[in-house]
Amino acid sequence: DQQVKQNSPSLSVQEGRISILNCDYTNSMFDYFLWYKKYPAEGPTFLISISSIKDKNEDGRFTVFLNKSAKHLSLHIVPSQPGDSAVYFCAASAQTGYALNFGKGTSLLVTP
Amino acid sequence: GAGVSQTPSNKVTEKGKYVELRCDPISGHTALYWYRQSLGQGPEFLIYFQGTGAADDSGLPNDRFFAVRPEGSVSTLKIQRTERGDSAVYLCASSLTSNSPLHFGNGTRLTVT
């Protein structure tokens, strides 16, 4: 049973525009959410996280928004750059850190 | 500094054979995790170590899978009587504490023929 869902397998955005990646979850016990970025043949790399006590966290070009009532989070990348092209995984846990539940990922392509 | 190191990077084995996958975590990281990623899926949790002990092994699919971390650093994931369905990328991750973000290695791609 997939508790974290990324319903868009792929997304294409022009360089300089905003990329918005979406994620939904079903388990109301989740209180810690993360985004990981993955290049081919490499392991996932931590990007940004948010705990359930916040509704927004920003780090440079990356912002994560959390809507607890809708059990939805999104990652905004602005401005998008070609180097951002990768697979993005949303993950969630009921405690910080371990036993992360991952979505299936969204493949982002940023075109020049 | 050095990241999480996993060896081998690729492993091809025949159905029924035994395999060992090794993980060297980042120095000083007390927490170590194993995940498995099948084609088209996100990483799936297998087991979590805090120090030498397995704090949570609820993700191990069956008793053919076993993992150890005898000295609280390097960990080995052991798979007995491999099956074709075990083919996947096995990812290891470590973190400074259980409350810190995970740092993943590049994985071991296991192919069972």
Coordinates of C-alpha atoms in Angstrom, one line a residue:
Chain A
D1 CA 0.0 0.0 0.0
Q2 CA 1.7 3.2 -1.2
Q3 CA 1.5 5.7 1.6
V4 CA 3.4 8.4 -0.3
K5 CA 2.2 9.2 -3.8
Q6 CA 3.8 11.2 -6.5
N7 CA 1.2 11.1 -9.3
S8 CA 3.3 12.8 -12.0
P9 CA 5.9 10.5 -13.3
S10 CA 7.5 13.3 -15.3
L11 CA 7.6 17.0 -15.7
S12 CA 9.3 19.3 -18.3
V13 CA 10.0 22.9 -17.6
Q14 CA 11.9 25.6 -19.4
E15 CA 15.0 27.0 -17.9
G16 CA 14.3 30.1 -15.7
R17 CA 10.6 29.1 -15.0
I18 CA 9.2 27.6 -11.8
S19 CA 9.1 23.8 -11.3
I20 CA 6.4 22.5 -9.0
L21 CA 6.6 18.9 -7.9
N22 CA 3.7 17.5 -5.9
C23 CA 3.3 14.8 -3.3
D24 CA 0.4 13.3 -1.4
Y25 CA 0.4 11.1 1.7
T26 CA -2.2 9.0 3.4
N27 CA -0.8 8.3 6.8
S28 CA -1.8 11.0 9.3
M29 CA 1.0 9.9 11.7
F30 CA 3.6 11.2 9.3
D31 CA 5.2 14.3 10.8
Y32 CA 8.5 14.7 9.0
F33 CA 8.8 15.2 5.2
L34 CA 11.8 15.3 3.0
W35 CA 12.7 15.7 -0.7
Y36 CA 15.6 13.9 -2.3
K37 CA 17.1 14.4 -5.7
K38 CA 18.6 11.5 -7.6
Y39 CA 20.9 11.5 -10.7
P40 CA 21.3 8.2 -12.7
A41 CA 23.7 5.7 -11.1
E42 CA 23.9 7.7 -7.9
G43 CA 22.2 7.5 -4.6
P44 CA 19.5 9.9 -3.6
T45 CA 20.8 13.3 -2.2
F46 CA 19.0 15.1 0.5
L47 CA 17.5 18.4 -0.7
I48 CA 15.2 19.9 1.9
S49 CA 12.9 18.9 4.7
I50 CA 9.9 20.2 6.7
S51 CA 8.4 19.1 10.0
S52 CA 4.6 19.1 10.6
I53 CA 4.8 22.1 12.9
K54 CA 5.7 24.3 9.9
D55 CA 3.9 25.0 6.6
K56 CA 6.8 26.3 4.6
N57 CA 10.6 25.9 4.5
E58 CA 12.9 27.7 2.1
D59 CA 16.5 27.0 1.1
G60 CA 17.8 29.1 -1.7
R61 CA 15.9 28.3 -4.9
F62 CA 14.0 25.4 -3.2
T63 CA 10.9 25.8 -1.1
V64 CA 8.7 23.1 0.4
F65 CA 5.1 23.8 1.3
L66 CA 3.1 21.5 3.6
N67 CA -0.7 21.4 3.7
K68 CA -1.5 19.1 6.6
S69 CA -5.3 19.2 6.2
A70 CA -5.0 18.1 2.6
K71 CA -2.1 15.7 3.3
H72 CA -0.2 17.4 0.5
L73 CA 3.2 18.8 0.0
S74 CA 5.0 20.5 -2.9
L75 CA 8.5 21.4 -3.9
H76 CA 9.0 24.6 -5.8
I77 CA 12.2 25.3 -7.6
V78 CA 12.7 28.8 -8.9
P79 CA 14.3 29.6 -11.2
S80 CA 14.8 26.2 -12.7
Q81 CA 18.2 25.3 -14.1
P82 CA 19.3 22.5 -16.5
G83 CA 21.3 21.0 -13.7
D84 CA 18.1 20.5 -11.7
S85 CA 17.2 17.7 -14.2
A86 CA 16.9 14.6 -12.1
V87 CA 14.4 12.3 -10.4
Y88 CA 12.9 13.9 -7.3
F89 CA 11.6 11.7 -4.5
C90 CA 9.2 12.8 -1.7
A91 CA 9.6 10.9 1.6
A92 CA 7.8 10.9 4.9
S93 CA 8.2 9.3 8.3
A94 CA 6.3 9.2 11.6
Q95 CA 9.6 10.1 13.4
T96 CA 12.5 12.1 12.1
G97 CA 15.1 10.1 10.1
Y98 CA 14.5 6.4 9.7
A99 CA 12.0 4.2 8.1
L100 CA 11.3 6.7 5.4
N101 CA 8.4 6.0 3.1
F102 CA 9.2 7.1 -0.4
G103 CA 7.1 8.0 -3.4
K104 CA 7.8 6.6 -6.8
G105 CA 9.5 9.8 -7.9
T106 CA 9.0 12.5 -10.5
S107 CA 11.5 12.9 -13.3
L108 CA 12.1 16.6 -13.9
L109 CA 13.6 17.8 -17.2
V110 CA 14.7 21.4 -17.4
T111 CA 15.2 22.5 -21.0
P112 CA 17.4 25.4 -22.1
Chain B
G1 CA 34.9 14.3 2.9
A2 CA 34.2 10.6 2.1
G3 CA 30.6 9.7 1.6
V4 CA 28.8 6.4 2.1
S5 CA 30.6 3.7 0.2
Q6 CA 29.0 0.5 -1.1
T7 CA 30.7 -2.5 -2.6
P8 CA 30.4 -4.0 -5.1
S9 CA 28.7 -1.5 -7.3
N10 CA 27.3 -4.4 -9.4
K11 CA 26.7 -8.0 -8.6
V12 CA 25.4 -10.7 -10.9
T13 CA 24.6 -14.0 -9.3
E14 CA 22.7 -17.2 -10.2
K15 CA 19.4 -18.1 -8.6
G16 CA 19.9 -20.0 -5.3
K17 CA 23.3 -18.5 -4.6
Y18 CA 24.3 -16.5 -1.5
V19 CA 25.4 -12.9 -1.7
E20 CA 26.9 -10.3 0.6
L21 CA 26.6 -6.5 0.1
R22 CA 28.9 -4.2 2.0
C23 CA 28.3 -0.7 3.3
D24 CA 30.9 1.7 4.8
P25 CA 29.0 4.6 6.4
I26 CA 30.3 8.1 6.9
S27 CA 32.7 8.2 9.8
G28 CA 31.0 9.0 13.0
H29 CA 27.5 8.3 11.8
T30 CA 25.8 6.2 14.4
A31 CA 22.6 5.4 12.4
L32 CA 22.8 3.1 9.3
Y33 CA 19.9 2.1 7.0
W34 CA 19.4 -0.4 4.2
Y35 CA 16.8 0.3 1.5
R36 CA 16.0 -1.5 -1.7
Q37 CA 14.9 0.2 -5.0
S38 CA 13.2 -1.8 -7.7
L39 CA 12.7 -0.5 -11.2
G40 CA 10.2 2.3 -11.3
Q41 CA 9.8 2.4 -7.6
G42 CA 11.0 4.6 -4.8
P43 CA 13.4 3.2 -2.2
E44 CA 11.8 0.7 0.2
F45 CA 13.0 0.5 3.8
L46 CA 14.6 -2.8 4.9
I47 CA 16.4 -2.3 8.2
Y48 CA 17.8 0.4 10.5
F49 CA 20.8 0.1 12.9
Q50 CA 21.6 2.4 15.8
G51 CA 25.1 1.5 16.7
T52 CA 25.6 -2.3 16.6
G53 CA 22.0 -3.3 17.1
A54 CA 19.1 -3.5 14.6
A55 CA 16.6 -1.0 16.0
D56 CA 14.0 -1.8 13.3
D57 CA 14.1 -4.7 10.9
S58 CA 10.5 -4.7 10.0
G59 CA 11.2 -4.0 6.3
L60 CA 13.2 -7.2 5.7
P61 CA 10.9 -9.2 3.3
N62 CA 11.6 -12.7 4.7
D63 CA 14.2 -14.8 6.6
R64 CA 16.5 -15.1 3.6
F65 CA 17.6 -11.5 4.3
F66 CA 19.9 -10.7 7.2
A67 CA 22.1 -7.7 8.1
V68 CA 24.8 -7.2 10.6
R69 CA 26.9 -4.3 11.9
P70 CA 29.2 -6.0 14.4
E71 CA 31.4 -3.0 15.4
G72 CA 28.9 -0.2 14.8
S73 CA 30.5 1.0 11.6
V74 CA 30.6 -1.3 8.5
S75 CA 27.4 -3.2 7.7
T76 CA 26.8 -6.3 5.6
L77 CA 23.5 -7.2 4.0
K78 CA 23.3 -11.0 3.4
I79 CA 20.8 -12.7 1.1
Q80 CA 20.5 -16.5 1.1
R81 CA 19.1 -18.6 -1.7
T82 CA 18.6 -15.6 -4.0
E83 CA 15.6 -15.4 -6.2
R84 CA 15.0 -13.4 -9.4
G85 CA 12.7 -11.1 -7.6
D86 CA 15.6 -10.0 -5.4
S87 CA 17.0 -8.1 -8.3
A88 CA 17.1 -4.5 -7.4
V89 CA 19.4 -1.7 -6.4
Y90 CA 20.3 -2.0 -2.7
L91 CA 21.0 1.4 -1.1
C92 CA 22.7 2.0 2.2
A93 CA 22.4 5.3 4.0
S94 CA 23.9 6.7 7.2
S95 CA 23.1 9.7 9.4
L96 CA 24.7 11.4 12.4
T97 CA 21.8 10.6 14.6
S98 CA 18.4 9.1 14.0
N99 CA 17.1 12.7 13.8
S100 CA 19.4 13.8 10.9
P101 CA 18.8 13.5 7.2
L102 CA 20.0 10.4 5.5
H103 CA 23.1 10.3 3.3
F104 CA 22.9 7.6 0.7
G105 CA 25.6 5.6 -1.1
N106 CA 25.4 4.9 -4.8
G107 CA 24.0 1.5 -4.2
T108 CA 24.7 -2.0 -5.3
R109 CA 22.8 -3.2 -8.4
L110 CA 22.0 -6.9 -7.8
T111 CA 20.9 -9.0 -10.7
V112 CA 19.8 -12.6 -10.1
T113 CA 19.8 -14.7 -13.2

